[in-house]
Amino acid sequence: MKTRNIIAILAALPLVAGFIGCKSDEETGAKPAKEILIVEGGNEIVLRSGDSIMSVPITADCAWTVESFESADGGFDGMLSVQPTRGNGNGALVISTNQNRGVQPRLATITLTSDGGLKQIISLRQTSGDPTMSISERSVDFAAAPDAAKQLVIASNNGWTIDMPSGVNWVHLNKTKGSAGSETVDITVDKLNNDMARATKLNVLYGTSSAQVIVRQDGMNSANISLDVNTDQIYMEAQGGEQMLRVSSNSIWRAFVPSSAQSWLHIEPATGAGDGEIHVWCEPHHDAERDRLTLIVLVAGTQNPKQRDVLVQQSAGNEEDYHREPWEDDNHDPHLSRKH
């Protein structure tokens, strides 16, 4: 019995010594060294836009765990991998993902925690890809009489410009340049006073690439085009003269003089839009035997054109009119030409 008690006492001595040693450390104020957990390069990691694998060194004197990694904006769509998820002491994180084809960077966070409770939060950013762009509309259509602007929403990861074709002055943009991100461009067009539709192409340039936007405008309904003149006949004296022809229209119109009469009958202007006036004047007529006759032809529209004809008649010449001096003519107009 005595021998058994002595063995039990000897077996318990190391455990007592251990308890005494821990108590001694606490009484003397001894503390364990502070943990070190450092991510090389700081707490931000930047990945390229292409398929990317990056190794990030970690300096530590403790065990650590990748507590979580998650996409801050949902942009990675689950295509983000961080390995290993646990380490002890110095090591490295291997981060891999797929290519970023979007127009915006992708963001995520990685949280590392030591066994002693030290925490490091790392921001992860993957740059956007090669210059890319999305445009809300590739074809913008307007009526002949537009009532509002149309909008383009341009999203790009690069700066962009809109190149307006030379000579196109009926399309108007509130901006022709933009930077990375999403921007809205207002497009307006002038009222179209014709039944012929028109179109043009806008080139959106970004990086070394480009995209096209077609702007179309419908012509007027031909049935709605109007054209009228204040008279259907103009009479001129032999010595020449001038009159004003008044045009009423809601469209673009054109006036023509036959080539056979262009030497003595003149009009100005020969084109117009909406209501307007045409100055008509004749050269003196020297033929005493017969009158001169011709037409001024006015046309509006192209699909089903409206036409108005105005007869121009100039009386035959009187020989004695061509021997009088200008001051002998009570109706002399210095702006009219006459032969003597």
PDB file of N, CA and C in Angstrom, residues 68-144:
ATOM      1  N   SER A  68     -12.754  35.107 -45.869  1.00  0.00           N
ATOM      2  CA  SER A  68     -13.781  35.258 -46.912  1.00  0.00           C
ATOM      3  C   SER A  68     -13.193  35.997 -48.097  1.00  0.00           C
ATOM      4  N   PHE A  69     -13.756  35.797 -49.260  1.00  0.00           N
ATOM      5  CA  PHE A  69     -13.475  36.636 -50.426  1.00  0.00           C
ATOM      6  C   PHE A  69     -14.780  36.738 -51.217  1.00  0.00           C
ATOM      7  N   GLU A  70     -15.115  37.953 -51.572  1.00  0.00           N
ATOM      8  CA  GLU A  70     -16.398  38.173 -52.229  1.00  0.00           C
ATOM      9  C   GLU A  70     -16.310  39.368 -53.163  1.00  0.00           C
ATOM     10  N   SER A  71     -17.135  39.336 -54.205  1.00  0.00           N
ATOM     11  CA  SER A  71     -17.196  40.420 -55.174  1.00  0.00           C
ATOM     12  C   SER A  71     -17.992  41.570 -54.588  1.00  0.00           C
ATOM     13  N   ALA A  72     -17.394  42.760 -54.652  1.00  0.00           N
ATOM     14  CA  ALA A  72     -18.068  43.919 -54.081  1.00  0.00           C
ATOM     15  C   ALA A  72     -19.208  44.395 -54.956  1.00  0.00           C
ATOM     16  N   ASP A  73     -19.126  44.141 -56.263  1.00  0.00           N
ATOM     17  CA  ASP A  73     -20.153  44.628 -57.182  1.00  0.00           C
ATOM     18  C   ASP A  73     -20.787  43.522 -58.012  1.00  0.00           C
ATOM     19  N   GLY A  74     -20.468  42.279 -57.702  1.00  0.00           N
ATOM     20  CA  GLY A  74     -21.017  41.164 -58.462  1.00  0.00           C
ATOM     21  C   GLY A  74     -20.363  40.947 -59.802  1.00  0.00           C
ATOM     22  N   GLY A  75     -19.326  41.728 -60.108  1.00  0.00           N
ATOM     23  CA  GLY A  75     -18.731  41.686 -61.437  1.00  0.00           C
ATOM     24  C   GLY A  75     -17.962  40.413 -61.743  1.00  0.00           C
ATOM     25  N   PHE A  76     -17.451  39.731 -60.727  1.00  0.00           N
ATOM     26  CA  PHE A  76     -16.664  38.524 -60.991  1.00  0.00           C
ATOM     27  C   PHE A  76     -17.531  37.317 -61.306  1.00  0.00           C
ATOM     28  N   ASP A  77     -18.803  37.379 -60.943  1.00  0.00           N
ATOM     29  CA  ASP A  77     -19.748  36.310 -61.291  1.00  0.00           C
ATOM     30  C   ASP A  77     -19.230  34.929 -60.888  1.00  0.00           C
ATOM     31  N   GLY A  78     -18.645  34.846 -59.717  1.00  0.00           N
ATOM     32  CA  GLY A  78     -18.160  33.568 -59.214  1.00  0.00           C
ATOM     33  C   GLY A  78     -16.842  33.115 -59.800  1.00  0.00           C
ATOM     34  N   MET A  79     -16.274  33.869 -60.735  1.00  0.00           N
ATOM     35  CA  MET A  79     -15.019  33.467 -61.380  1.00  0.00           C
ATOM     36  C   MET A  79     -13.824  34.069 -60.658  1.00  0.00           C
ATOM     37  N   LEU A  80     -13.737  33.836 -59.356  1.00  0.00           N
ATOM     38  CA  LEU A  80     -12.624  34.327 -58.547  1.00  0.00           C
ATOM     39  C   LEU A  80     -12.177  33.219 -57.611  1.00  0.00           C
ATOM     40  N   SER A  81     -10.867  32.933 -57.622  1.00  0.00           N
ATOM     41  CA  SER A  81     -10.325  31.857 -56.791  1.00  0.00           C
ATOM     42  C   SER A  81      -9.141  32.385 -55.979  1.00  0.00           C
ATOM     43  N   VAL A  82      -9.100  32.039 -54.687  1.00  0.00           N
ATOM     44  CA  VAL A  82      -7.995  32.422 -53.795  1.00  0.00           C
ATOM     45  C   VAL A  82      -7.498  31.152 -53.101  1.00  0.00           C
ATOM     46  N   GLN A  83      -6.211  30.848 -53.287  1.00  0.00           N
ATOM     47  CA  GLN A  83      -5.598  29.659 -52.682  1.00  0.00           C
ATOM     48  C   GLN A  83      -4.230  30.022 -52.099  1.00  0.00           C
ATOM     49  N   PRO A  84      -3.826  29.398 -50.979  1.00  0.00           N
ATOM     50  CA  PRO A  84      -4.604  28.482 -50.135  1.00  0.00           C
ATOM     51  C   PRO A  84      -5.544  29.274 -49.239  1.00  0.00           C
ATOM     52  N   THR A  85      -6.406  28.554 -48.573  1.00  0.00           N
ATOM     53  CA  THR A  85      -7.326  29.230 -47.668  1.00  0.00           C
ATOM     54  C   THR A  85      -6.791  29.244 -46.233  1.00  0.00           C
ATOM     55  N   ARG A  86      -5.618  28.567 -46.007  1.00  0.00           N
ATOM     56  CA  ARG A  86      -5.010  28.585 -44.668  1.00  0.00           C
ATOM     57  C   ARG A  86      -3.505  28.403 -44.812  1.00  0.00           C
ATOM     58  N   GLY A  87      -2.752  29.108 -43.924  1.00  0.00           N
ATOM     59  CA  GLY A  87      -1.304  28.979 -43.919  1.00  0.00           C
ATOM     60  C   GLY A  87      -0.759  29.256 -42.533  1.00  0.00           C
ATOM     61  N   ASN A  88       0.548  29.036 -42.375  1.00  0.00           N
ATOM     62  CA  ASN A  88       1.216  29.258 -41.084  1.00  0.00           C
ATOM     63  C   ASN A  88       2.565  29.884 -41.367  1.00  0.00           C
ATOM     64  N   GLY A  89       2.753  31.135 -40.897  1.00  0.00           N
ATOM     65  CA  GLY A  89       3.990  31.839 -41.183  1.00  0.00           C
ATOM     66  C   GLY A  89       3.972  32.436 -42.587  1.00  0.00           C
ATOM     67  N   ASN A  90       5.173  32.710 -43.105  1.00  0.00           N
ATOM     68  CA  ASN A  90       5.278  33.311 -44.429  1.00  0.00           C
ATOM     69  C   ASN A  90       4.653  32.398 -45.484  1.00  0.00           C
ATOM     70  N   GLY A  91       4.056  33.013 -46.495  1.00  0.00           N
ATOM     71  CA  GLY A  91       3.429  32.229 -47.544  1.00  0.00           C
ATOM     72  C   GLY A  91       3.033  33.125 -48.714  1.00  0.00           C
ATOM     73  N   ALA A  92       2.090  32.689 -49.490  1.00  0.00           N
ATOM     74  CA  ALA A  92       1.630  33.467 -50.643  1.00  0.00           C
ATOM     75  C   ALA A  92       0.190  33.103 -50.942  1.00  0.00           C
ATOM     76  N   LEU A  93      -0.542  34.117 -51.402  1.00  0.00           N
ATOM     77  CA  LEU A  93      -1.892  33.899 -51.903  1.00  0.00           C
ATOM     78  C   LEU A  93      -1.829  33.862 -53.424  1.00  0.00           C
ATOM     79  N   VAL A  94      -2.422  32.870 -54.009  1.00  0.00           N
ATOM     80  CA  VAL A  94      -2.509  32.775 -55.460  1.00  0.00           C
ATOM     81  C   VAL A  94      -3.940  33.129 -55.845  1.00  0.00           C
ATOM     82  N   ILE A  95      -4.067  34.253 -56.579  1.00  0.00           N
ATOM     83  CA  ILE A  95      -5.377  34.770 -56.964  1.00  0.00           C
ATOM     84  C   ILE A  95      -5.539  34.575 -58.467  1.00  0.00           C
ATOM     85  N   SER A  96      -6.643  34.003 -58.886  1.00  0.00           N
ATOM     86  CA  SER A  96      -6.890  33.792 -60.308  1.00  0.00           C
ATOM     87  C   SER A  96      -8.344  34.125 -60.631  1.00  0.00           C
ATOM     88  N   THR A  97      -8.562  34.587 -61.865  1.00  0.00           N
ATOM     89  CA  THR A  97      -9.896  34.912 -62.330  1.00  0.00           C
ATOM     90  C   THR A  97      -9.909  34.841 -63.853  1.00  0.00           C
ATOM     91  N   ASN A  98     -11.055  35.069 -64.456  1.00  0.00           N
ATOM     92  CA  ASN A  98     -11.144  35.065 -65.912  1.00  0.00           C
ATOM     93  C   ASN A  98     -10.987  36.489 -66.452  1.00  0.00           C
ATOM     94  N   GLN A  99     -11.063  36.629 -67.743  1.00  0.00           N
ATOM     95  CA  GLN A  99     -10.882  37.932 -68.372  1.00  0.00           C
ATOM     96  C   GLN A  99     -12.052  38.858 -68.074  1.00  0.00           C
ATOM     97  N   ASN A 100     -11.733  40.109 -67.818  1.00  0.00           N
ATOM     98  CA  ASN A 100     -12.773  41.123 -67.623  1.00  0.00           C
ATOM     99  C   ASN A 100     -13.113  41.732 -68.983  1.00  0.00           C
ATOM    100  N   ARG A 101     -14.259  41.375 -69.516  1.00  0.00           N
ATOM    101  CA  ARG A 101     -14.689  41.894 -70.815  1.00  0.00           C
ATOM    102  C   ARG A 101     -15.633  43.089 -70.668  1.00  0.00           C
ATOM    103  N   GLY A 102     -15.910  43.484 -69.446  1.00  0.00           N
ATOM    104  CA  GLY A 102     -16.833  44.583 -69.226  1.00  0.00           C
ATOM    105  C   GLY A 102     -16.189  45.934 -69.436  1.00  0.00           C
ATOM    106  N   VAL A 103     -17.030  46.973 -69.372  1.00  0.00           N
ATOM    107  CA  VAL A 103     -16.538  48.332 -69.557  1.00  0.00           C
ATOM    108  C   VAL A 103     -16.149  48.978 -68.229  1.00  0.00           C
ATOM    109  N   GLN A 104     -16.378  48.263 -67.116  1.00  0.00           N
ATOM    110  CA  GLN A 104     -16.033  48.792 -65.803  1.00  0.00           C
ATOM    111  C   GLN A 104     -15.076  47.841 -65.094  1.00  0.00           C
ATOM    112  N   PRO A 105     -14.221  48.365 -64.175  1.00  0.00           N
ATOM    113  CA  PRO A 105     -13.381  47.473 -63.368  1.00  0.00           C
ATOM    114  C   PRO A 105     -14.247  46.561 -62.500  1.00  0.00           C
ATOM    115  N   ARG A 106     -13.667  45.411 -62.100  1.00  0.00           N
ATOM    116  CA  ARG A 106     -14.360  44.517 -61.183  1.00  0.00           C
ATOM    117  C   ARG A 106     -13.696  44.642 -59.810  1.00  0.00           C
ATOM    118  N   LEU A 107     -14.515  44.628 -58.760  1.00  0.00           N
ATOM    119  CA  LEU A 107     -14.033  44.868 -57.401  1.00  0.00           C
ATOM    120  C   LEU A 107     -14.393  43.697 -56.498  1.00  0.00           C
ATOM    121  N   ALA A 108     -13.488  43.412 -55.551  1.00  0.00           N
ATOM    122  CA  ALA A 108     -13.736  42.366 -54.567  1.00  0.00           C
ATOM    123  C   ALA A 108     -12.924  42.666 -53.313  1.00  0.00           C
ATOM    124  N   THR A 109     -13.219  41.954 -52.221  1.00  0.00           N
ATOM    125  CA  THR A 109     -12.446  42.064 -50.976  1.00  0.00           C
ATOM    126  C   THR A 109     -12.054  40.679 -50.502  1.00  0.00           C
ATOM    127  N   ILE A 110     -10.865  40.597 -49.924  1.00  0.00           N
ATOM    128  CA  ILE A 110     -10.360  39.353 -49.335  1.00  0.00           C
ATOM    129  C   ILE A 110     -10.025  39.649 -47.878  1.00  0.00           C
ATOM    130  N   THR A 111     -10.546  38.836 -46.972  1.00  0.00           N
ATOM    131  CA  THR A 111     -10.316  39.046 -45.533  1.00  0.00           C
ATOM    132  C   THR A 111      -9.453  37.920 -44.983  1.00  0.00           C
ATOM    133  N   LEU A 112      -8.271  38.300 -44.399  1.00  0.00           N
ATOM    134  CA  LEU A 112      -7.360  37.348 -43.756  1.00  0.00           C
ATOM    135  C   LEU A 112      -7.439  37.564 -42.247  1.00  0.00           C
ATOM    136  N   THR A 113      -7.447  36.464 -41.498  1.00  0.00           N
ATOM    137  CA  THR A 113      -7.516  36.538 -40.034  1.00  0.00           C
ATOM    138  C   THR A 113      -6.486  35.578 -39.430  1.00  0.00           C
ATOM    139  N   SER A 114      -5.725  36.077 -38.451  1.00  0.00           N
ATOM    140  CA  SER A 114      -4.771  35.211 -37.757  1.00  0.00           C
ATOM    141  C   SER A 114      -5.498  34.444 -36.658  1.00  0.00           C
ATOM    142  N   ASP A 115      -4.849  33.388 -36.189  1.00  0.00           N
ATOM    143  CA  ASP A 115      -5.469  32.618 -35.117  1.00  0.00           C
ATOM    144  C   ASP A 115      -5.602  33.440 -33.850  1.00  0.00           C
ATOM    145  N   GLY A 116      -4.752  34.477 -33.726  1.00  0.00           N
ATOM    146  CA  GLY A 116      -4.829  35.330 -32.546  1.00  0.00           C
ATOM    147  C   GLY A 116      -5.827  36.470 -32.693  1.00  0.00           C
ATOM    148  N   GLY A 117      -6.509  36.563 -33.846  1.00  0.00           N
ATOM    149  CA  GLY A 117      -7.536  37.580 -34.011  1.00  0.00           C
ATOM    150  C   GLY A 117      -7.127  38.781 -34.843  1.00  0.00           C
ATOM    151  N   LEU A 118      -5.860  38.810 -35.310  1.00  0.00           N
ATOM    152  CA  LEU A 118      -5.438  39.917 -36.165  1.00  0.00           C
ATOM    153  C   LEU A 118      -6.116  39.786 -37.532  1.00  0.00           C
ATOM    154  N   LYS A 119      -6.645  40.921 -38.087  1.00  0.00           N
ATOM    155  CA  LYS A 119      -7.418  40.864 -39.333  1.00  0.00           C
ATOM    156  C   LYS A 119      -6.835  41.836 -40.352  1.00  0.00           C
ATOM    157  N   GLN A 120      -6.746  41.384 -41.588  1.00  0.00           N
ATOM    158  CA  GLN A 120      -6.328  42.229 -42.710  1.00  0.00           C
ATOM    159  C   GLN A 120      -7.373  42.111 -43.819  1.00  0.00           C
ATOM    160  N   ILE A 121      -7.834  43.281 -44.305  1.00  0.00           N
ATOM    161  CA  ILE A 121      -8.809  43.311 -45.399  1.00  0.00           C
ATOM    162  C   ILE A 121      -8.096  43.848 -46.644  1.00  0.00           C
ATOM    163  N   ILE A 122      -8.122  43.057 -47.711  1.00  0.00           N
ATOM    164  CA  ILE A 122      -7.430  43.403 -48.959  1.00  0.00           C
ATOM    165  C   ILE A 122      -8.466  43.763 -50.011  1.00  0.00           C
ATOM    166  N   SER A 123      -8.277  44.907 -50.675  1.00  0.00           N
ATOM    167  CA  SER A 123      -9.140  45.294 -51.791  1.00  0.00           C
ATOM    168  C   SER A 123      -8.555  44.744 -53.087  1.00  0.00           C
ATOM    169  N   LEU A 124      -9.388  44.098 -53.859  1.00  0.00           N
ATOM    170  CA  LEU A 124      -8.966  43.511 -55.127  1.00  0.00           C
ATOM    171  C   LEU A 124      -9.688  44.230 -56.264  1.00  0.00           C
ATOM    172  N   ARG A 125      -8.918  44.693 -57.260  1.00  0.00           N
ATOM    173  CA  ARG A 125      -9.514  45.372 -58.409  1.00  0.00           C
ATOM    174  C   ARG A 125      -8.929  44.793 -59.687  1.00  0.00           C
ATOM    175  N   GLN A 126      -9.808  44.399 -60.599  1.00  0.00           N
ATOM    176  CA  GLN A 126      -9.379  43.935 -61.908  1.00  0.00           C
ATOM    177  C   GLN A 126      -9.773  44.990 -62.930  1.00  0.00           C
ATOM    178  N   THR A 127      -8.779  45.498 -63.651  1.00  0.00           N
ATOM    179  CA  THR A 127      -9.030  46.585 -64.600  1.00  0.00           C
ATOM    180  C   THR A 127      -9.958  46.123 -65.718  1.00  0.00           C
ATOM    181  N   SER A 128     -10.621  47.095 -66.338  1.00  0.00           N
ATOM    182  CA  SER A 128     -11.485  46.781 -67.475  1.00  0.00           C
ATOM    183  C   SER A 128     -10.633  46.374 -68.669  1.00  0.00           C
ATOM    184  N   GLY A 129     -11.274  45.749 -69.644  1.00  0.00           N
ATOM    185  CA  GLY A 129     -10.536  45.169 -70.758  1.00  0.00           C
ATOM    186  C   GLY A 129     -10.060  46.181 -71.781  1.00  0.00           C
ATOM    187  N   ASP A 130      -9.721  45.693 -72.959  1.00  0.00           N
ATOM    188  CA  ASP A 130      -9.346  46.567 -74.059  1.00  0.00           C
ATOM    189  C   ASP A 130     -10.488  47.544 -74.291  1.00  0.00           C
ATOM    190  N   PRO A 131     -10.214  48.658 -74.980  1.00  0.00           N
ATOM    191  CA  PRO A 131     -11.286  49.632 -75.179  1.00  0.00           C
ATOM    192  C   PRO A 131     -12.567  48.971 -75.681  1.00  0.00           C
ATOM    193  N   THR A 132     -13.617  49.106 -74.886  1.00  0.00           N
ATOM    194  CA  THR A 132     -14.904  48.523 -75.236  1.00  0.00           C
ATOM    195  C   THR A 132     -15.979  49.577 -75.076  1.00  0.00           C
ATOM    196  N   MET A 133     -17.067  49.379 -75.756  1.00  0.00           N
ATOM    197  CA  MET A 133     -18.144  50.361 -75.728  1.00  0.00           C
ATOM    198  C   MET A 133     -19.471  49.676 -75.986  1.00  0.00           C
ATOM    199  N   SER A 134     -20.480  50.156 -75.294  1.00  0.00           N
ATOM    200  CA  SER A 134     -21.843  49.739 -75.594  1.00  0.00           C
ATOM    201  C   SER A 134     -22.669  50.997 -75.853  1.00  0.00           C
ATOM    202  N   ILE A 135     -23.516  50.934 -76.885  1.00  0.00           N
ATOM    203  CA  ILE A 135     -24.349  52.064 -77.274  1.00  0.00           C
ATOM    204  C   ILE A 135     -25.790  51.597 -77.257  1.00  0.00           C
ATOM    205  N   SER A 136     -26.650  52.376 -76.609  1.00  0.00           N
ATOM    206  CA  SER A 136     -28.036  51.936 -76.405  1.00  0.00           C
ATOM    207  C   SER A 136     -28.797  51.752 -77.712  1.00  0.00           C
ATOM    208  N   GLU A 137     -28.485  52.563 -78.717  1.00  0.00           N
ATOM    209  CA  GLU A 137     -29.172  52.466 -80.001  1.00  0.00           C
ATOM    210  C   GLU A 137     -28.148  52.546 -81.130  1.00  0.00           C
ATOM    211  N   ARG A 138     -28.313  51.718 -82.146  1.00  0.00           N
ATOM    212  CA  ARG A 138     -27.464  51.806 -83.331  1.00  0.00           C
ATOM    213  C   ARG A 138     -28.212  52.447 -84.505  1.00  0.00           C
ATOM    214  N   SER A 139     -29.500  52.711 -84.326  1.00  0.00           N
ATOM    215  CA  SER A 139     -30.287  53.388 -85.343  1.00  0.00           C
ATOM    216  C   SER A 139     -31.278  54.296 -84.632  1.00  0.00           C
ATOM    217  N   VAL A 140     -31.256  55.590 -84.984  1.00  0.00           N
ATOM    218  CA  VAL A 140     -32.137  56.570 -84.357  1.00  0.00           C
ATOM    219  C   VAL A 140     -33.011  57.171 -85.451  1.00  0.00           C
ATOM    220  N   ASP A 141     -34.327  57.071 -85.305  1.00  0.00           N
ATOM    221  CA  ASP A 141     -35.267  57.494 -86.343  1.00  0.00           C
ATOM    222  C   ASP A 141     -36.106  58.681 -85.884  1.00  0.00           C
ATOM    223  N   PHE A 142     -36.319  59.626 -86.804  1.00  0.00           N
ATOM    224  CA  PHE A 142     -37.099  60.816 -86.527  1.00  0.00           C
ATOM    225  C   PHE A 142     -38.202  60.966 -87.575  1.00  0.00           C
ATOM    226  N   ALA A 143     -39.268  61.637 -87.185  1.00  0.00           N
ATOM    227  CA  ALA A 143     -40.316  62.016 -88.128  1.00  0.00           C
ATOM    228  C   ALA A 143     -39.886  63.279 -88.865  1.00  0.00           C
ATOM    229  N   ALA A 144     -40.618  63.626 -89.921  1.00  0.00           N
ATOM    230  CA  ALA A 144     -40.284  64.827 -90.689  1.00  0.00           C
ATOM    231  C   ALA A 144     -40.363  66.071 -89.814  1.00  0.00           C
TER     232      ALA A 144
END
